[in-house]
Amino acid sequence: MSHIDERAELSHEPLSPTAAYTEEEPPSKPRRHPIWKDVPQEQWDDWKWQRQNAITSVRQLRNLLEFTPEELEAIGQLESDYKLAIPPYYFSLIDPNDPNDPIRRQSVPSSSELQNPSGYELEDPLEEDLDSPVPGLTHRYPDRALLVTTHVCTMYCRFCTRKRTTMDREGWDAVNRNDQRMIDYVAAHPEIRDVIVSGGDPLTLPTAKLKFYLDNLSKIPHVDVIRIGTRVPVTLPQRLYDPELIALLSSAEKVWIQTHFNHPNEITVEAKRVCNALLRAGMPVNNHSVLMKGVNDDLSTMRNLMRGLLRIKVRPYYLFHCDPVIGAGHFRTSVWKGLEIMEGLRGHMSGLGIPTYVVDSPHGGGKIPLMPNYLISSSDDAVVLRNFEGQIVRYQAKDEPITRRKTKTTGVSGLLQGDKSVLIPENIERMERRKKVAAQKKVEAKEASCCSDSSPEKPAVDGMNLIQLTVRAPHSEGNGTRSKKSAGGPKKKTVKTKLLTASNG
């Protein structure tokens, strides 16, 4: 008998599909797994109850979700490699009838974590430890420093870059010498303007220790921004139901919140509530997402995620390519998949909802932004650009005389060396709308003109004004050649016409 078979089973009720798992536009309605249906709402909303009743073992999981014997054997081996903790709230976002549920993939151990087909998975893929002048602090960018303040998380993401840190099981509750050394280092380096307070999750810290960091960092004159890197609004929003915690975060006056939604199903009414509380307390809320296979690696999901974030006033900030950390290889997509998704975001939704797609470079190279190619070609005078529709335009950036010699040529070359300025693909929706607008304006102008001409007193028509235009008389009536009478220069005549104001947009 295997060690998995020897585990004692928990008593539980049979699972059945519920309406709570139907897809809906985020933020979604409150959810609760059937096993916790009788928990009083007051307890459910208590973050301490959530922490105390978190799922922390495979023994508990096997009674809540379906697994094959092989899967149970494999994930049992992972218990000693990486901590497991899933609050009841976050676990309730999982559809128990879907083995590929995106919330399950992020939080529940998988046999895929034991595979490493590329051999490229690393313990510290970003080499943060090599850029650590004092324990817990990483100083990589000139004006930023990252502080690892705790090893504890409310929920341990299966793709976490800092597994090596969160596996530390020693308590860091009291302020210690290394905490003070991190503060002293920031104070001694005036080039540091932005400090990221991270972990683990700093919102799991005891209030006194979190206050130590916020009070001391906020007093350093050259620190402009204190970023709190936290997944609490996503995995345990009940922690932020506490007005004293909100007040503490707000008191530093320099705090920005960096949170981490990866899927639209994580955007719940509970998450919206705490994000709004943070915003009302004066703290901007930005979001990091990680591109992950089987979680959000398709355009529809990513659009829904970004639009859902905008609905709760959380700004999409970064879309990270999944780091090559041990046990996370099965989450990693190709870079081309990320570029494909970015192509489907830019221009198709508000720019406020477009994150920057980045690869966090191995060897401590930092974040490298990637995007589809919008620059197609260039010359001494101009560049050729394309937009999201595929429209290709010539853009002259500087106000200088054109030096090129026009040549008879077509295509993109015609934009640089010829006399064209734009190439427009067929069947662009925007162009079809333009045609409809132009046709409507033509009809409205004709109707207005008829109405005006039929009135004996020719009353002024709303939106119509008389203007005088000086126009050149035509050179001829047929072949476009200038007649002898006009050889001395075109005659001018003054005509009166009506101008339709753009009152209808």
Coordinates of C-alpha atoms in Angstrom, one line a residue:
M1 CA 0.0 0.0 0.0
S2 CA 1.3 3.4 -1.0
H3 CA 1.7 6.3 1.5
I4 CA -1.2 8.0 -0.3
D5 CA -3.5 5.0 0.4
E6 CA -2.6 5.2 4.0
R7 CA -3.9 8.7 4.4
A8 CA -7.2 9.0 6.4
E9 CA -10.2 10.3 4.5
L10 CA -12.2 13.3 5.6
S11 CA -16.0 13.0 5.9
H12 CA -17.6 15.1 3.2
E13 CA -20.9 15.4 1.3
P14 CA -21.2 14.3 -2.3
L15 CA -20.3 17.1 -4.7
S16 CA -22.8 18.2 -7.3
P17 CA -22.8 20.9 -9.9
T18 CA -24.3 24.2 -8.7
A19 CA -25.4 27.4 -10.4
A20 CA -22.4 29.2 -8.7
Y21 CA -20.0 27.8 -11.3
T22 CA -21.8 29.2 -14.4
E23 CA -19.7 31.7 -16.3
E24 CA -20.7 35.4 -16.0
E25 CA -19.3 38.8 -16.7
P26 CA -16.9 39.8 -14.0
P27 CA -17.2 40.8 -11.2
S28 CA -19.1 37.6 -10.5
K29 CA -21.5 36.7 -7.8
P30 CA -20.4 35.3 -4.4
R31 CA -19.5 31.6 -4.5
R32 CA -19.2 29.0 -1.8
H33 CA -18.2 25.3 -2.2
P34 CA -21.0 23.0 -0.9
I35 CA -18.8 21.7 1.9
W36 CA -19.0 25.1 3.5
K37 CA -22.6 25.9 2.8
D38 CA -23.6 25.9 6.5
V39 CA -20.8 28.2 7.7
P40 CA -22.3 31.4 9.0
Q41 CA -21.7 34.5 6.9
E42 CA -19.9 36.2 9.8
Q43 CA -17.4 33.4 10.0
W44 CA -17.0 33.2 6.2
D45 CA -16.1 36.9 6.1
D46 CA -13.5 36.5 8.9
W47 CA -10.1 36.3 7.4
K48 CA -8.8 34.4 10.4
W49 CA -11.4 31.7 10.0
Q50 CA -10.4 31.5 6.3
R51 CA -6.7 31.1 7.2
Q52 CA -7.5 28.5 9.9
N53 CA -9.7 26.4 7.6
A54 CA -7.4 26.6 4.5
I55 CA -6.7 23.4 2.6
T56 CA -3.1 22.5 3.4
S57 CA -2.8 18.8 2.5
V58 CA -3.4 16.3 -0.2
R59 CA -5.4 14.3 2.3
Q60 CA -8.0 17.2 2.3
L61 CA -7.8 17.7 -1.5
R62 CA -8.6 14.1 -2.3
N63 CA -12.0 14.4 -0.6
L64 CA -12.9 17.7 -2.4
L65 CA -11.8 17.0 -6.0
E66 CA -11.6 14.1 -8.3
F67 CA -8.1 12.6 -8.9
T68 CA -6.8 9.5 -10.5
P69 CA -4.7 7.2 -8.3
E70 CA -1.6 8.2 -10.4
E71 CA -2.3 11.9 -9.8
L72 CA -2.7 11.4 -6.1
E73 CA 0.6 9.5 -5.9
A74 CA 2.4 12.2 -7.8
I75 CA 1.0 15.2 -5.9
G76 CA 1.7 13.4 -2.6
Q77 CA 5.4 13.6 -3.5
L78 CA 5.1 17.4 -4.0
E79 CA 4.0 18.1 -0.4
S80 CA 7.5 18.2 0.8
D81 CA 8.7 20.3 -2.2
Y82 CA 6.3 23.2 -2.0
K83 CA 3.8 24.4 0.5
L84 CA 0.1 24.1 -0.1
A85 CA -2.6 26.5 1.3
I86 CA -5.9 27.4 -0.3
P87 CA -8.4 29.4 1.6
P88 CA -12.0 28.2 1.4
Y89 CA -13.0 31.4 -0.4
Y90 CA -10.5 30.9 -3.2
F91 CA -11.1 27.2 -3.4
S92 CA -14.8 28.0 -3.9
L93 CA -13.9 29.7 -7.2
I94 CA -13.0 26.2 -8.6
D95 CA -15.5 24.3 -10.6
P96 CA -15.1 20.8 -9.0
N97 CA -16.4 19.1 -12.1
D98 CA -13.7 20.6 -14.4
P99 CA -10.2 19.0 -14.0
N100 CA -8.8 21.8 -16.1
D101 CA -10.4 24.7 -14.2
P102 CA -8.1 27.7 -14.4
I103 CA -8.4 28.4 -10.6
R104 CA -7.6 24.8 -9.9
R105 CA -4.5 24.9 -12.1
Q106 CA -3.1 27.9 -10.2
S107 CA -3.7 26.5 -6.7
V108 CA -3.9 22.7 -6.7
P109 CA -0.8 20.6 -7.1
S110 CA -0.5 18.8 -10.4
S111 CA 1.6 15.8 -11.5
S112 CA 2.9 18.1 -14.3
E113 CA 5.0 19.8 -11.7
L114 CA 7.3 16.8 -11.6
Q115 CA 8.1 17.1 -15.3
N116 CA 11.0 19.2 -16.7
P117 CA 11.3 18.2 -20.4
S118 CA 13.4 21.2 -21.3
G119 CA 15.8 20.9 -18.4
Y120 CA 15.6 24.7 -18.2
E121 CA 13.8 25.1 -14.9
L122 CA 15.7 27.0 -12.3
E123 CA 15.4 27.6 -8.5
D124 CA 16.2 31.4 -8.8
P125 CA 15.6 32.1 -12.5
L126 CA 15.9 35.9 -12.0
E127 CA 19.0 35.6 -9.9
E128 CA 17.6 37.9 -7.2
D129 CA 19.9 36.4 -4.6
L130 CA 22.9 37.6 -6.6
D131 CA 21.6 41.2 -6.6
S132 CA 21.0 41.1 -2.8
P133 CA 23.4 43.5 -1.0
V134 CA 21.7 42.7 2.4
P135 CA 19.5 39.7 3.2
G136 CA 16.0 40.1 1.8
L137 CA 16.7 43.1 -0.4
T138 CA 17.2 43.0 -4.2
H139 CA 18.7 46.1 -5.8
R140 CA 18.6 45.6 -9.6
Y141 CA 17.3 48.7 -11.2
P142 CA 19.1 52.0 -10.4
D143 CA 16.0 53.7 -8.7
R144 CA 14.2 50.6 -7.3
A145 CA 14.7 48.1 -4.5
L146 CA 12.6 45.0 -3.6
L147 CA 12.2 43.9 0.0
V148 CA 11.2 40.3 0.7
T149 CA 9.5 40.9 4.1
T150 CA 7.9 37.4 4.7
H151 CA 7.8 33.9 3.4
V152 CA 4.1 33.5 4.1
C153 CA 1.3 33.7 1.5
T154 CA -2.5 33.4 1.8
M155 CA -2.4 31.0 -1.1
Y156 CA 0.7 29.4 -2.6
C157 CA 0.6 29.8 -6.4
R158 CA 1.9 26.8 -8.3
F159 CA 3.8 29.0 -10.7
C160 CA 5.5 31.2 -8.0
T161 CA 9.0 32.6 -8.9
R162 CA 10.0 32.6 -5.2
K163 CA 9.3 29.0 -4.2
R164 CA 12.8 28.9 -2.7
T165 CA 11.8 31.7 -0.3
T166 CA 8.3 30.6 0.6
M167 CA 9.5 27.1 1.5
D168 CA 11.2 28.6 4.5
R169 CA 9.1 27.4 7.5
E170 CA 10.8 29.5 10.2
G171 CA 8.7 32.4 11.6
W172 CA 9.6 36.0 10.8
D173 CA 6.9 37.6 12.9
A174 CA 9.1 39.9 15.0
V175 CA 11.2 42.7 13.6
N176 CA 14.7 41.5 13.4
R177 CA 18.2 42.8 12.4
N178 CA 17.8 42.0 8.7
D179 CA 14.5 44.0 8.6
Q180 CA 16.4 47.0 9.9
R181 CA 19.3 46.4 7.6
M182 CA 17.0 46.6 4.6
I183 CA 15.6 49.9 5.8
D184 CA 19.1 51.3 6.5
Y185 CA 20.2 50.3 3.0
V186 CA 17.3 52.2 1.3
A187 CA 18.0 55.2 3.5
A188 CA 21.7 55.2 2.6
H189 CA 21.0 55.1 -1.2
P190 CA 19.3 58.3 -2.3
E191 CA 19.0 57.0 -5.9
I192 CA 16.3 54.6 -4.7
R193 CA 12.9 56.3 -5.3
D194 CA 10.6 53.3 -5.5
V195 CA 10.5 50.4 -3.0
I196 CA 8.5 47.2 -3.6
V197 CA 7.4 45.6 -0.3
S198 CA 7.0 42.0 -1.3
G199 CA 7.3 38.4 0.0
G200 CA 5.5 36.0 0.3
D201 CA 2.7 38.4 0.8
P202 CA 3.3 41.4 3.1
L203 CA -0.4 41.7 4.0
T204 CA 0.1 38.4 5.9
L205 CA 2.5 40.2 8.2
P206 CA 1.5 41.0 11.8
T207 CA 0.2 44.6 11.9
A208 CA 3.1 45.8 14.1
K209 CA 5.7 44.5 11.6
L210 CA 3.9 45.9 8.6
K211 CA 3.7 49.2 10.4
F212 CA 7.5 49.1 11.0
Y213 CA 8.1 48.9 7.2
L214 CA 5.5 51.5 6.2
D215 CA 6.5 54.0 8.9
N216 CA 10.2 53.8 8.3
L217 CA 10.0 53.8 4.5
S218 CA 7.6 56.7 4.4
K219 CA 10.0 58.8 6.5
I220 CA 12.8 58.5 4.0
P221 CA 12.7 61.7 1.9
H222 CA 14.0 60.3 -1.4
V223 CA 11.4 57.4 -1.4
D224 CA 8.5 58.6 -3.6
V225 CA 6.6 55.3 -3.9
I226 CA 6.0 52.3 -1.7
R227 CA 4.5 49.5 -3.7
I228 CA 2.8 46.7 -1.8
G229 CA 3.0 43.5 -3.8
T230 CA 0.0 41.4 -2.7
R231 CA -2.4 38.8 -3.9
V232 CA -4.7 39.2 -0.9
P233 CA -7.4 41.1 -2.9
V234 CA -7.6 38.0 -5.1
T235 CA -7.1 35.0 -2.8
L236 CA -8.3 36.3 0.6
P237 CA -10.1 39.7 0.2
Q238 CA -11.6 39.2 3.7
R239 CA -8.2 40.3 5.1
L240 CA -9.0 43.8 3.7
Y241 CA -12.4 44.0 5.3
D242 CA -10.5 45.3 8.3
P243 CA -10.7 49.1 8.3
E244 CA -7.6 49.4 10.5
L245 CA -5.5 47.6 7.9
I246 CA -6.8 50.0 5.2
A247 CA -6.1 53.0 7.5
L248 CA -2.5 51.7 8.1
L249 CA -1.8 51.3 4.4
S250 CA -3.2 54.8 3.7
S251 CA -1.3 56.4 6.5
A252 CA 2.1 56.0 4.7
E253 CA 0.7 58.3 2.0
K254 CA 3.2 56.9 -0.6
V255 CA 1.5 53.4 -1.0
W256 CA 0.5 51.9 -4.3
I257 CA -1.0 48.5 -4.5
Q258 CA 0.3 45.9 -7.0
T259 CA -2.1 43.0 -7.0
H260 CA -2.3 39.9 -9.2
F261 CA -5.5 38.7 -11.0
N262 CA -4.9 36.1 -13.7
H263 CA -8.4 35.0 -14.7
P264 CA -11.8 36.7 -15.0
N265 CA -13.2 34.2 -12.5
E266 CA -11.0 35.8 -9.8
I267 CA -12.8 39.1 -10.2
T268 CA -15.6 38.7 -7.7
V269 CA -17.9 41.1 -5.8
E270 CA -15.6 40.5 -2.8
A271 CA -12.5 41.5 -4.8
K272 CA -14.3 44.6 -6.1
R273 CA -15.3 45.6 -2.6
V274 CA -11.7 45.7 -1.3
C275 CA -10.2 47.2 -4.4
N276 CA -12.8 50.1 -4.1
A277 CA -11.9 50.4 -0.4
L278 CA -8.2 50.8 -1.3
L279 CA -9.0 53.3 -4.0
R280 CA -11.2 55.4 -1.7
A281 CA -8.4 55.4 0.8
G282 CA -6.2 57.1 -1.8
M283 CA -4.1 54.1 -3.0
P284 CA -3.9 53.4 -6.8
V285 CA -4.3 49.7 -7.6
N286 CA -2.3 48.2 -10.5
N287 CA -2.4 44.6 -11.7
H288 CA 0.2 42.0 -12.7
S289 CA -0.9 39.0 -14.6
V290 CA 1.2 35.9 -15.6
L291 CA 0.5 34.4 -19.0
M292 CA -0.1 30.7 -18.4
K293 CA -1.1 27.8 -20.5
G294 CA -4.6 26.5 -19.7
V295 CA -5.3 29.5 -17.5
N296 CA -5.4 32.6 -19.7
D297 CA -3.5 31.8 -22.9
D298 CA -6.4 32.7 -25.2
L299 CA -7.5 36.1 -26.5
S300 CA -11.1 35.9 -25.3
T301 CA -10.1 35.1 -21.7
M302 CA -7.5 37.9 -21.7
R303 CA -9.9 40.4 -23.0
N304 CA -12.5 39.5 -20.4
L305 CA -9.8 39.7 -17.7
M306 CA -8.6 43.2 -18.7
R307 CA -12.2 44.5 -19.2
G308 CA -13.2 43.0 -15.8
L309 CA -10.2 44.8 -14.2
L310 CA -11.3 48.1 -15.6
R311 CA -14.8 47.6 -14.3
I312 CA -13.4 47.5 -10.7
K313 CA -11.0 50.3 -11.5
V314 CA -7.8 48.2 -11.4
R315 CA -5.3 49.2 -14.0
P316 CA -3.6 46.4 -16.0
Y317 CA 0.1 47.0 -15.6
Y318 CA 2.2 44.0 -16.6
L319 CA 1.5 40.8 -18.4
F320 CA 4.5 38.6 -17.5
H321 CA 5.7 35.7 -19.5
C322 CA 5.8 32.8 -17.1
D323 CA 9.3 32.4 -15.5
P324 CA 11.3 29.2 -15.9
V325 CA 11.0 28.3 -12.2
I326 CA 11.1 24.7 -11.0
G327 CA 7.7 23.0 -11.3
A328 CA 6.2 25.6 -13.6
G329 CA 7.2 24.4 -17.0
H330 CA 3.8 23.2 -17.9
F331 CA 2.4 26.7 -17.6
R332 CA 4.9 28.2 -20.0
T333 CA 3.6 29.2 -23.5
S334 CA 5.6 30.4 -26.4
V335 CA 6.5 34.1 -26.7
W336 CA 4.6 34.1 -30.0
K337 CA 1.4 33.2 -28.0
G338 CA 1.9 36.3 -25.9
L339 CA 2.5 38.5 -29.0
E340 CA -0.7 37.0 -30.6
I341 CA -2.7 38.0 -27.5
M342 CA -1.2 41.5 -27.4
E343 CA -2.1 41.9 -31.1
G344 CA -5.7 41.2 -30.1
L345 CA -5.7 43.7 -27.3
R346 CA -4.1 46.8 -28.9
G347 CA -6.8 48.8 -30.7
H348 CA -9.6 46.4 -29.8
M349 CA -10.1 47.8 -26.3
S350 CA -9.2 50.9 -24.3
G351 CA -5.6 51.7 -23.9
L352 CA -6.2 51.8 -20.2
G353 CA -6.7 48.0 -20.4
I354 CA -3.5 47.2 -22.3
P355 CA -0.8 45.8 -20.1
T356 CA 2.9 45.8 -21.1
Y357 CA 3.9 42.3 -22.1
V358 CA 7.4 41.6 -20.6
V359 CA 9.9 38.8 -20.2
D360 CA 11.7 39.0 -16.9
S361 CA 15.1 38.2 -18.1
P362 CA 17.3 35.4 -16.7
H363 CA 20.6 36.4 -15.2
G364 CA 19.0 39.4 -13.6
G365 CA 18.5 41.3 -16.8
G366 CA 15.2 42.7 -15.6
K367 CA 11.9 43.2 -17.5
I368 CA 12.2 43.4 -21.3
P369 CA 9.0 44.6 -23.0
L370 CA 7.8 42.8 -26.1
M371 CA 5.1 43.9 -28.6
P372 CA 4.0 43.1 -32.1
N373 CA 5.8 44.9 -34.9
Y374 CA 4.1 48.2 -35.8
L375 CA 7.1 49.7 -37.5
I376 CA 7.2 48.2 -41.0
S377 CA 9.9 50.2 -42.8
S378 CA 11.7 53.6 -42.9
S379 CA 13.6 56.1 -44.9
D380 CA 15.5 59.3 -44.3
D381 CA 12.2 61.3 -44.5
A382 CA 9.6 59.1 -42.9
V383 CA 8.6 55.8 -41.3
V384 CA 6.0 53.3 -42.5
L385 CA 3.7 52.2 -39.6
R386 CA 0.7 49.9 -39.4
N387 CA -2.2 50.0 -37.0
F388 CA -4.3 47.2 -35.5
E389 CA -6.6 47.1 -38.5
G390 CA -3.7 46.5 -40.9
Q391 CA -3.8 50.0 -42.3
I392 CA -0.3 51.0 -43.4
V393 CA 0.6 54.7 -43.3
R394 CA 3.5 56.9 -44.2
Y395 CA 4.4 59.1 -41.2
Q396 CA 6.7 62.1 -41.5
A397 CA 7.9 62.8 -38.0
K398 CA 9.9 66.0 -38.5
D399 CA 8.7 69.2 -40.1
E400 CA 11.5 69.3 -42.8
P401 CA 11.5 69.4 -46.6
I402 CA 11.3 66.0 -48.2
T403 CA 14.6 64.9 -49.7
R404 CA 13.4 61.8 -51.5
R405 CA 13.1 61.7 -55.3
K406 CA 9.8 60.3 -56.2
T407 CA 10.0 57.0 -58.1
K408 CA 7.2 55.0 -59.8
T409 CA 6.7 52.2 -57.4
T410 CA 3.9 50.4 -55.5
G411 CA 3.1 48.8 -52.2
V412 CA 5.1 49.8 -49.1
S413 CA 7.8 51.1 -51.3
G414 CA 5.2 53.5 -52.8
L415 CA 4.7 55.0 -49.4
L416 CA 8.5 55.8 -49.0
Q417 CA 9.6 56.6 -52.6
G418 CA 6.3 57.1 -54.4
D419 CA 3.3 59.5 -54.0
K420 CA 1.1 57.4 -51.8
S421 CA 0.5 58.1 -48.1
V422 CA -1.7 55.2 -47.0
L423 CA -2.6 51.6 -47.9
I424 CA -6.1 50.6 -46.7
P425 CA -7.2 47.0 -46.5
E426 CA -10.6 46.0 -47.8
N427 CA -13.6 45.6 -45.5
I428 CA -12.3 47.6 -42.5
E429 CA -15.3 48.2 -40.2
R430 CA -14.2 51.8 -39.5
M431 CA -14.3 52.6 -43.2
E432 CA -17.7 51.0 -43.5
R433 CA -18.9 53.2 -40.7
R434 CA -17.4 56.3 -42.4
K435 CA -19.4 55.5 -45.6
K436 CA -22.6 55.2 -43.6
V437 CA -21.8 58.5 -41.8
A438 CA -21.0 60.3 -45.1
A439 CA -24.2 58.9 -46.7
Q440 CA -26.3 60.0 -43.7
K441 CA -24.8 63.5 -43.7
K442 CA -25.5 63.8 -47.5
V443 CA -29.1 62.9 -46.8
E444 CA -29.4 65.3 -44.0
A445 CA -27.8 68.1 -46.1
K446 CA -30.2 67.4 -49.0
E447 CA -33.2 67.4 -46.7
A448 CA -32.1 70.7 -45.1
S449 CA -31.5 72.3 -48.5
C450 CA -34.9 71.3 -49.8
C451 CA -36.6 72.6 -46.6
S452 CA -34.7 75.9 -47.0
D453 CA -35.5 76.3 -50.8
S454 CA -39.2 75.6 -50.3
S455 CA -39.7 78.5 -47.9
P456 CA -40.6 81.8 -49.6
E457 CA -38.8 83.8 -46.9
K458 CA -35.8 81.4 -46.8
P459 CA -35.7 81.3 -43.0
A460 CA -32.4 80.3 -41.3
V461 CA -32.2 76.5 -40.8
D462 CA -30.8 75.3 -37.6
G463 CA -27.2 74.1 -38.1
M464 CA -26.8 76.0 -41.5
N465 CA -24.8 79.1 -42.0
L466 CA -24.0 81.1 -45.1
I467 CA -20.3 81.6 -45.9
Q468 CA -18.4 83.0 -48.8
L469 CA -15.9 80.9 -50.7
T470 CA -13.4 82.1 -53.2
V471 CA -13.0 79.3 -55.8
R472 CA -11.1 79.1 -59.0
A473 CA -13.0 78.8 -62.3
P474 CA -12.6 75.6 -64.1
H475 CA -9.8 75.6 -66.7
S476 CA -12.0 73.9 -69.3
E477 CA -15.0 71.7 -69.6
G478 CA -13.6 68.6 -71.0
N479 CA -10.0 67.4 -71.2
G480 CA -8.6 69.4 -68.3
T481 CA -6.3 71.6 -70.6
R482 CA -6.2 75.3 -70.0
S483 CA -8.1 77.5 -72.6
K484 CA -6.4 80.5 -74.2
K485 CA -8.8 82.8 -72.3
S486 CA -7.5 81.5 -69.0
A487 CA -3.8 81.6 -70.0
G488 CA -3.2 84.7 -68.0
G489 CA -4.3 83.0 -64.8
P490 CA -7.5 81.5 -63.5
K491 CA -10.4 83.9 -63.0
K492 CA -11.9 84.1 -59.6
K493 CA -15.6 84.4 -58.7
T494 CA -17.5 84.6 -55.4
V495 CA -20.2 82.2 -54.7
K496 CA -22.5 81.7 -51.8
T497 CA -23.0 78.2 -50.4
K498 CA -24.4 76.6 -47.2
L499 CA -22.2 74.9 -44.6
L500 CA -23.7 72.1 -42.5
T501 CA -22.3 72.3 -39.0
A502 CA -21.2 69.1 -37.4
S503 CA -23.8 69.2 -34.7
N504 CA -24.5 65.5 -35.0
G505 CA -20.9 64.5 -34.6

